[in-house]
Each structure stands twice: as C-alpha cells, then as structure tokens.
Amino acid sequence: MEKTPKFKYLPEKALSSLVKGLLKEYKVYGTIEKDGFPAFGEVSDADELKLTQSPSHLSAKGFLFPQREVLLKFNMQTSTHVPVIEAERQVLFGLHPCDIRALALMDRVFAHGVADPNYLFRREHTIVIGADCMPDEYCFCDSLGNNDVEDGFDLFLHKISGGYLVRVGSDRGAELLEKHSRTREPGRTALIELEEAKGRRRLAFRAKLDAPPEELPAIYARSDESRVWERIGAICTGCGSCNNVCPTCYCFDVKDEVGASLAEGERVRSWDGCTLEDFAKVAGGHNFRKTRAERLRHRFNRKFRYLTDTFDSLFCVGCGRCSRSCLVKINIVDVTNELIRENAGI
C-alpha cells in the first residue's frame, strides 16, 4: 500500500524564521539570485534565499564534492602525512527533486568499495531541504521517474497560496522544523491546491524520452556504431561543460603539489571530465578515446548504461543541465531519442 505523506502547513512569514534559526546553527547554502539567474550560494540573511521553481545552471554538488579539495598534507623530510577530513555543519536549501535524486546516487558512489571519508563525513554533517519546481524546455526528469522524491531529504517544501506544505523526511528535519518555526495541520483546501499544482507540473514537461527508462541501457548497448556519435562529435568543442554541470558526474584527478621549500606538500583532488581530451591519456601519450565522438559516446553511456550493472540505476536524473549549458546545442533528449528511433528501425 502506498504510504500517504504527512504535511505541515508553514505560513510564508514562518519560512524566514526557519532560515534565521538554521543560520544560528549551520552554514546555509541555498538558491539565491546571481546575475539575474537562480544559483546556489551561501545565505547569510534569510531575505537572500529565493526559493525559485526555475532550474539552476549548477547543482549543489560542489558543497559535498568540492571542485578542489586537499586530501592530505605531507612532509617529505619526516616521511609523515596527515589526512585532511573536514566538514562544516551545513544546510543545502532548495534542492529540486532531480538534485535530491542525484545526491542519493552520489551517496552510493562514494560509499561503494573503498568508502570516501571526505565525502561521507561532509554528507553526515549536511541537512537537505528540498523545494518543488516547474520544468523548463530542457527538464525531462518525468521521463526517468524523478519528478518527485519520497526520501533523501530532511524537509521538503511545496509552495501553495500563503505559504508551504512541508513534508518531513527525517527526525532531524522534524526537530529543526519544530525548533525554528510554527506550523499547523493543513486544511483540505491546501491539500487540493497541492494536487492541482502537481497536475499542472506534469503537463508542463515539453522534453520527453520516447522509451521507458528500463529500456535505455539495452538501447545504448546496441548503439556503439551509431552515426549519431560522429555527428555530435563533429560539433562538440570539448569544453567539458556537460561534465561540470552534471549533478552525477564524479570523476576526479589527484595530484601532489609540493611547496616552495620542497619539503612539504599537499595531495589535492579536483574535478575531471571524460569529455576533456586529456582524460583518457596515459603514459607515452596514448589516448584510449582520441576523438570527441568517442568521448561523447563514453559520457552518454556513463549516464544510461555502464553504471547500471554496479548501482542498478541510470545515472542521468533528467535535470537537463548538460543540454542547457552546451555551447553547440547538443541535447541529451534529442540524442537519446535519435538512438531510440534507430533501434526501432524508424
């Protein structure tokens, strides 16, 4: 039997009280307005938080998996090293369902095999507060079953007239809501308004995949020789934007940086991307994926095929960020639908 979520009604003015309370205990990162666009950034005042329903160009991935972080410090004279595992108590406020789903995938990646202490320690100290959204022309989470989430958050806010319906996803969330705000039981009208809003949202999706998600790994497996790869490889600039904006891309490079004294140094991890030319280059200058077509084929397969064996899940959440940010308009929905048509012989 499907579990019916329980809601609390949070008046509009009480949201400010909640944020102010959180600011006393946590670093708060949420959706703010930057250069006229929604973006995740530090919130130092409750008025700075803008719970927009529009998608952001970047996800909140960097607050858990920073673009650059020091993993350890070492001293070559004493042959000693000290791990650097740090985390601040933080709140990520305003994540949309696709980003919460992406966060759940990243949790599994960094806990798989040899667990990553840096990510997991940071995750342990993180509160996630979600908020509902409205799709733009690039969003296609509905096609992948990610248009809503049932878990992975501490609190989730649905906008209705005069305030929010709040879903509580954890004991931590319940405690924070009770401590920093005043809520009440929602009326029947509020619940009806929420269902109507969900209906409008479902109808708003314009970008759609032409096959169910469970068929995509097999479709991609049969598409290695498709002409699609050469066509999009010919226009790709290899800038790596698609990797950087993706909430589930997690490839990284590790380098030792030695200080001027030549005695001390740091081991640093920084984001890398499979669409960058040097990503698959090895000693001797050999490159396992020499062309942009090969690198794009690899990236698309990472989203829809390769990782399903290990994690039993697609690694695309349908946020549309790669399409939204692509300088040459390579669109992940268009490419996938072209492969679907090829497989169907259309």
PDB file of C-alpha atoms in Angstrom, residues 35-201:
ATOM      1  CA  ASP A  35      23.319  37.941 -12.266  1.00  0.00           C
ATOM      2  CA  GLY A  36      19.571  37.575 -12.664  1.00  0.00           C
ATOM      3  CA  PHE A  37      19.628  33.767 -12.522  1.00  0.00           C
ATOM      4  CA  PRO A  38      18.972  31.281  -9.703  1.00  0.00           C
ATOM      5  CA  ALA A  39      22.195  29.868  -8.299  1.00  0.00           C
ATOM      6  CA  PHE A  40      23.327  28.016  -5.208  1.00  0.00           C
ATOM      7  CA  GLY A  41      25.354  30.183  -2.858  1.00  0.00           C
ATOM      8  CA  GLU A  42      25.891  30.995   0.790  1.00  0.00           C
ATOM      9  CA  VAL A  43      22.897  32.528   2.522  1.00  0.00           C
ATOM     10  CA  SER A  44      23.916  34.995   5.228  1.00  0.00           C
ATOM     11  CA  ASP A  45      20.479  36.597   5.654  1.00  0.00           C
ATOM     12  CA  ALA A  46      17.042  35.000   5.376  1.00  0.00           C
ATOM     13  CA  ASP A  47      15.990  37.539   2.747  1.00  0.00           C
ATOM     14  CA  GLU A  48      18.731  36.301   0.401  1.00  0.00           C
ATOM     15  CA  LEU A  49      17.111  32.887  -0.024  1.00  0.00           C
ATOM     16  CA  LYS A  50      14.966  32.754  -3.172  1.00  0.00           C
ATOM     17  CA  LEU A  51      13.032  29.514  -3.439  1.00  0.00           C
ATOM     18  CA  THR A  52      12.684  29.664  -7.178  1.00  0.00           C
ATOM     19  CA  GLN A  53      10.861  26.988  -9.128  1.00  0.00           C
ATOM     20  CA  SER A  54      13.194  27.564 -12.086  1.00  0.00           C
ATOM     21  CA  PRO A  55      16.152  25.193 -12.519  1.00  0.00           C
ATOM     22  CA  SER A  56      19.639  26.423 -11.686  1.00  0.00           C
ATOM     23  CA  HIS A  57      22.571  26.136 -14.094  1.00  0.00           C
ATOM     24  CA  LEU A  58      24.716  24.433 -11.447  1.00  0.00           C
ATOM     25  CA  SER A  59      23.647  21.881  -8.869  1.00  0.00           C
ATOM     26  CA  ALA A  60      24.632  21.858  -5.188  1.00  0.00           C
ATOM     27  CA  LYS A  61      27.115  19.019  -5.840  1.00  0.00           C
ATOM     28  CA  GLY A  62      30.103  21.202  -5.065  1.00  0.00           C
ATOM     29  CA  PHE A  63      29.108  21.654  -1.428  1.00  0.00           C
ATOM     30  CA  LEU A  64      29.653  17.927  -0.844  1.00  0.00           C
ATOM     31  CA  PHE A  65      32.215  17.146  -3.545  1.00  0.00           C
ATOM     32  CA  PRO A  66      34.209  20.389  -3.948  1.00  0.00           C
ATOM     33  CA  GLN A  67      35.809  21.277  -7.260  1.00  0.00           C
ATOM     34  CA  ARG A  68      39.149  21.287  -5.456  1.00  0.00           C
ATOM     35  CA  GLU A  69      39.966  19.916  -2.027  1.00  0.00           C
ATOM     36  CA  VAL A  70      43.059  18.943  -0.055  1.00  0.00           C
ATOM     37  CA  LEU A  71      43.011  15.246   0.877  1.00  0.00           C
ATOM     38  CA  LEU A  72      46.190  15.167   2.951  1.00  0.00           C
ATOM     39  CA  LYS A  73      49.300  17.132   3.836  1.00  0.00           C
ATOM     40  CA  PHE A  74      52.720  15.511   3.767  1.00  0.00           C
ATOM     41  CA  ASN A  75      56.292  16.208   4.824  1.00  0.00           C
ATOM     42  CA  MET A  76      58.983  14.537   2.740  1.00  0.00           C
ATOM     43  CA  GLN A  77      61.758  15.233   5.253  1.00  0.00           C
ATOM     44  CA  THR A  78      59.987  13.447   8.085  1.00  0.00           C
ATOM     45  CA  SER A  79      58.136  10.993   5.803  1.00  0.00           C
ATOM     46  CA  THR A  80      54.870  11.809   7.546  1.00  0.00           C
ATOM     47  CA  HIS A  81      51.418  12.702   6.344  1.00  0.00           C
ATOM     48  CA  VAL A  82      48.207  13.937   7.933  1.00  0.00           C
ATOM     49  CA  PRO A  83      44.782  13.257   6.337  1.00  0.00           C
ATOM     50  CA  VAL A  84      42.586  16.305   5.897  1.00  0.00           C
ATOM     51  CA  ILE A  85      38.976  15.347   6.546  1.00  0.00           C
ATOM     52  CA  GLU A  86      36.917  18.407   7.342  1.00  0.00           C
ATOM     53  CA  ALA A  87      33.247  19.296   7.294  1.00  0.00           C
ATOM     54  CA  GLU A  88      31.133  22.162   8.478  1.00  0.00           C
ATOM     55  CA  ARG A  89      27.574  21.723   9.651  1.00  0.00           C
ATOM     56  CA  GLN A  90      25.666  22.836   6.608  1.00  0.00           C
ATOM     57  CA  VAL A  91      22.178  23.084   5.168  1.00  0.00           C
ATOM     58  CA  LEU A  92      21.506  22.724   1.459  1.00  0.00           C
ATOM     59  CA  PHE A  93      18.235  24.587   0.961  1.00  0.00           C
ATOM     60  CA  GLY A  94      16.054  24.498  -2.125  1.00  0.00           C
ATOM     61  CA  LEU A  95      17.136  21.338  -3.931  1.00  0.00           C
ATOM     62  CA  HIS A  96      14.673  20.205  -6.562  1.00  0.00           C
ATOM     63  CA  PRO A  97      13.630  16.513  -6.821  1.00  0.00           C
ATOM     64  CA  CYS A  98      16.169  15.715  -9.572  1.00  0.00           C
ATOM     65  CA  ASP A  99      19.022  17.064  -7.441  1.00  0.00           C
ATOM     66  CA  ILE A 100      17.898  15.115  -4.388  1.00  0.00           C
ATOM     67  CA  ARG A 101      17.822  12.003  -6.556  1.00  0.00           C
ATOM     68  CA  ALA A 102      21.322  12.860  -7.815  1.00  0.00           C
ATOM     69  CA  LEU A 103      22.530  13.275  -4.255  1.00  0.00           C
ATOM     70  CA  ALA A 104      21.286   9.778  -3.412  1.00  0.00           C
ATOM     71  CA  LEU A 105      23.290   8.393  -6.347  1.00  0.00           C
ATOM     72  CA  MET A 106      26.424  10.244  -5.256  1.00  0.00           C
ATOM     73  CA  ASP A 107      25.982   8.834  -1.735  1.00  0.00           C
ATOM     74  CA  ARG A 108      26.058   5.336  -3.182  1.00  0.00           C
ATOM     75  CA  VAL A 109      29.082   6.058  -5.370  1.00  0.00           C
ATOM     76  CA  PHE A 110      31.226   7.437  -2.573  1.00  0.00           C
ATOM     77  CA  ALA A 111      30.209   4.640  -0.165  1.00  0.00           C
ATOM     78  CA  HIS A 112      30.885   1.901  -2.733  1.00  0.00           C
ATOM     79  CA  GLY A 113      34.037  -0.222  -2.431  1.00  0.00           C
ATOM     80  CA  VAL A 114      36.687   1.752  -0.547  1.00  0.00           C
ATOM     81  CA  ALA A 115      34.485   4.398   1.047  1.00  0.00           C
ATOM     82  CA  ASP A 116      35.466   8.023   0.534  1.00  0.00           C
ATOM     83  CA  PRO A 117      35.877   9.540   4.028  1.00  0.00           C
ATOM     84  CA  ASN A 118      35.927  13.150   2.844  1.00  0.00           C
ATOM     85  CA  TYR A 119      32.592  12.983   1.026  1.00  0.00           C
ATOM     86  CA  LEU A 120      30.868  10.825   3.638  1.00  0.00           C
ATOM     87  CA  PHE A 121      31.995  12.991   6.575  1.00  0.00           C
ATOM     88  CA  ARG A 122      30.686  16.079   4.781  1.00  0.00           C
ATOM     89  CA  ARG A 123      27.437  14.291   3.926  1.00  0.00           C
ATOM     90  CA  GLU A 124      26.942  13.270   7.556  1.00  0.00           C
ATOM     91  CA  HIS A 125      27.002  16.931   8.545  1.00  0.00           C
ATOM     92  CA  THR A 126      24.558  18.063   5.869  1.00  0.00           C
ATOM     93  CA  ILE A 127      20.852  18.840   6.150  1.00  0.00           C
ATOM     94  CA  VAL A 128      18.893  18.674   2.882  1.00  0.00           C
ATOM     95  CA  ILE A 129      15.780  20.797   2.407  1.00  0.00           C
ATOM     96  CA  GLY A 130      14.029  20.322  -0.912  1.00  0.00           C
ATOM     97  CA  ALA A 131      11.598  22.533  -2.767  1.00  0.00           C
ATOM     98  CA  ASP A 132       9.287  21.866  -5.673  1.00  0.00           C
ATOM     99  CA  CYS A 133       9.918  23.211  -9.156  1.00  0.00           C
ATOM    100  CA  MET A 134       8.469  23.814 -12.594  1.00  0.00           C
ATOM    101  CA  PRO A 135      10.198  22.329 -15.665  1.00  0.00           C
ATOM    102  CA  ASP A 136      11.677  24.438 -18.423  1.00  0.00           C
ATOM    103  CA  GLU A 137      12.243  23.335 -22.018  1.00  0.00           C
ATOM    104  CA  TYR A 138      15.260  21.169 -21.034  1.00  0.00           C
ATOM    105  CA  CYS A 139      13.932  19.332 -17.951  1.00  0.00           C
ATOM    106  CA  PHE A 140      12.950  15.716 -18.573  1.00  0.00           C
ATOM    107  CA  CYS A 141      13.073  14.145 -15.089  1.00  0.00           C
ATOM    108  CA  ASP A 142       9.494  12.963 -15.624  1.00  0.00           C
ATOM    109  CA  SER A 143      10.717  10.575 -18.339  1.00  0.00           C
ATOM    110  CA  LEU A 144      13.116   8.975 -15.862  1.00  0.00           C
ATOM    111  CA  GLY A 145      10.717   8.754 -12.922  1.00  0.00           C
ATOM    112  CA  ASN A 146      12.444  11.514 -10.983  1.00  0.00           C
ATOM    113  CA  ASN A 147       9.768  14.194 -10.999  1.00  0.00           C
ATOM    114  CA  ASP A 148       9.174  13.611  -7.306  1.00  0.00           C
ATOM    115  CA  VAL A 149      11.102  12.101  -4.410  1.00  0.00           C
ATOM    116  CA  GLU A 150       9.888  10.153  -1.417  1.00  0.00           C
ATOM    117  CA  ASP A 151      13.134  10.228   0.562  1.00  0.00           C
ATOM    118  CA  GLY A 152      16.639  11.651   0.539  1.00  0.00           C
ATOM    119  CA  PHE A 153      15.655  14.903   2.252  1.00  0.00           C
ATOM    120  CA  ASP A 154      15.140  16.131   5.796  1.00  0.00           C
ATOM    121  CA  LEU A 155      12.382  18.567   4.821  1.00  0.00           C
ATOM    122  CA  PHE A 156      10.641  19.231   1.512  1.00  0.00           C
ATOM    123  CA  LEU A 157       8.637  22.387   0.803  1.00  0.00           C
ATOM    124  CA  HIS A 158       5.715  22.613  -1.615  1.00  0.00           C
ATOM    125  CA  LYS A 159       4.616  26.167  -2.461  1.00  0.00           C
ATOM    126  CA  ILE A 160       0.927  26.920  -2.074  1.00  0.00           C
ATOM    127  CA  SER A 161      -1.064  30.093  -1.504  1.00  0.00           C
ATOM    128  CA  GLY A 162       0.217  31.990   1.511  1.00  0.00           C
ATOM    129  CA  GLY A 163       2.890  29.521   2.476  1.00  0.00           C
ATOM    130  CA  TYR A 164       4.197  25.989   2.109  1.00  0.00           C
ATOM    131  CA  LEU A 165       3.158  22.414   2.704  1.00  0.00           C
ATOM    132  CA  VAL A 166       6.139  20.761   4.362  1.00  0.00           C
ATOM    133  CA  ARG A 167       6.960  17.085   4.119  1.00  0.00           C
ATOM    134  CA  VAL A 168       9.161  15.784   6.935  1.00  0.00           C
ATOM    135  CA  GLY A 169      11.727  13.239   5.767  1.00  0.00           C
ATOM    136  CA  SER A 170      13.792  12.618   8.885  1.00  0.00           C
ATOM    137  CA  ASP A 171      13.884  13.027  12.646  1.00  0.00           C
ATOM    138  CA  ARG A 172      16.475  15.798  12.189  1.00  0.00           C
ATOM    139  CA  GLY A 173      14.102  17.614   9.890  1.00  0.00           C
ATOM    140  CA  ALA A 174      11.219  17.268  12.333  1.00  0.00           C
ATOM    141  CA  GLU A 175      13.339  18.640  15.168  1.00  0.00           C
ATOM    142  CA  LEU A 176      14.538  21.643  13.162  1.00  0.00           C
ATOM    143  CA  LEU A 177      11.034  22.448  11.947  1.00  0.00           C
ATOM    144  CA  GLU A 178       9.611  22.331  15.455  1.00  0.00           C
ATOM    145  CA  LYS A 179      12.523  24.271  16.925  1.00  0.00           C
ATOM    146  CA  HIS A 180      12.673  27.131  14.459  1.00  0.00           C
ATOM    147  CA  SER A 181       9.135  27.637  13.164  1.00  0.00           C
ATOM    148  CA  ARG A 182       5.485  27.355  13.973  1.00  0.00           C
ATOM    149  CA  THR A 183       3.442  25.044  11.802  1.00  0.00           C
ATOM    150  CA  ARG A 184      -0.088  23.750  11.886  1.00  0.00           C
ATOM    151  CA  GLU A 185      -2.101  20.980  10.320  1.00  0.00           C
ATOM    152  CA  PRO A 186      -3.035  21.846   6.744  1.00  0.00           C
ATOM    153  CA  GLY A 187      -6.617  22.277   5.680  1.00  0.00           C
ATOM    154  CA  ARG A 188      -8.300  20.255   2.936  1.00  0.00           C
ATOM    155  CA  THR A 189      -8.097  23.230   0.563  1.00  0.00           C
ATOM    156  CA  ALA A 190      -4.316  23.324   0.856  1.00  0.00           C
ATOM    157  CA  LEU A 191      -4.005  19.629   0.001  1.00  0.00           C
ATOM    158  CA  ILE A 192      -6.291  20.052  -3.015  1.00  0.00           C
ATOM    159  CA  GLU A 193      -4.181  23.008  -4.180  1.00  0.00           C
ATOM    160  CA  LEU A 194      -1.060  20.865  -3.945  1.00  0.00           C
ATOM    161  CA  GLU A 195      -2.578  18.108  -6.090  1.00  0.00           C
ATOM    162  CA  GLU A 196      -3.670  20.677  -8.670  1.00  0.00           C
ATOM    163  CA  ALA A 197      -0.147  22.125  -8.764  1.00  0.00           C
ATOM    164  CA  LYS A 198       1.308  18.645  -9.305  1.00  0.00           C
ATOM    165  CA  GLY A 199      -1.059  18.145 -12.209  1.00  0.00           C
ATOM    166  CA  ARG A 200      -0.010  21.422 -13.848  1.00  0.00           C
ATOM    167  CA  ARG A 201       3.615  20.480 -13.379  1.00  0.00           C
TER     168      ARG A 201
END
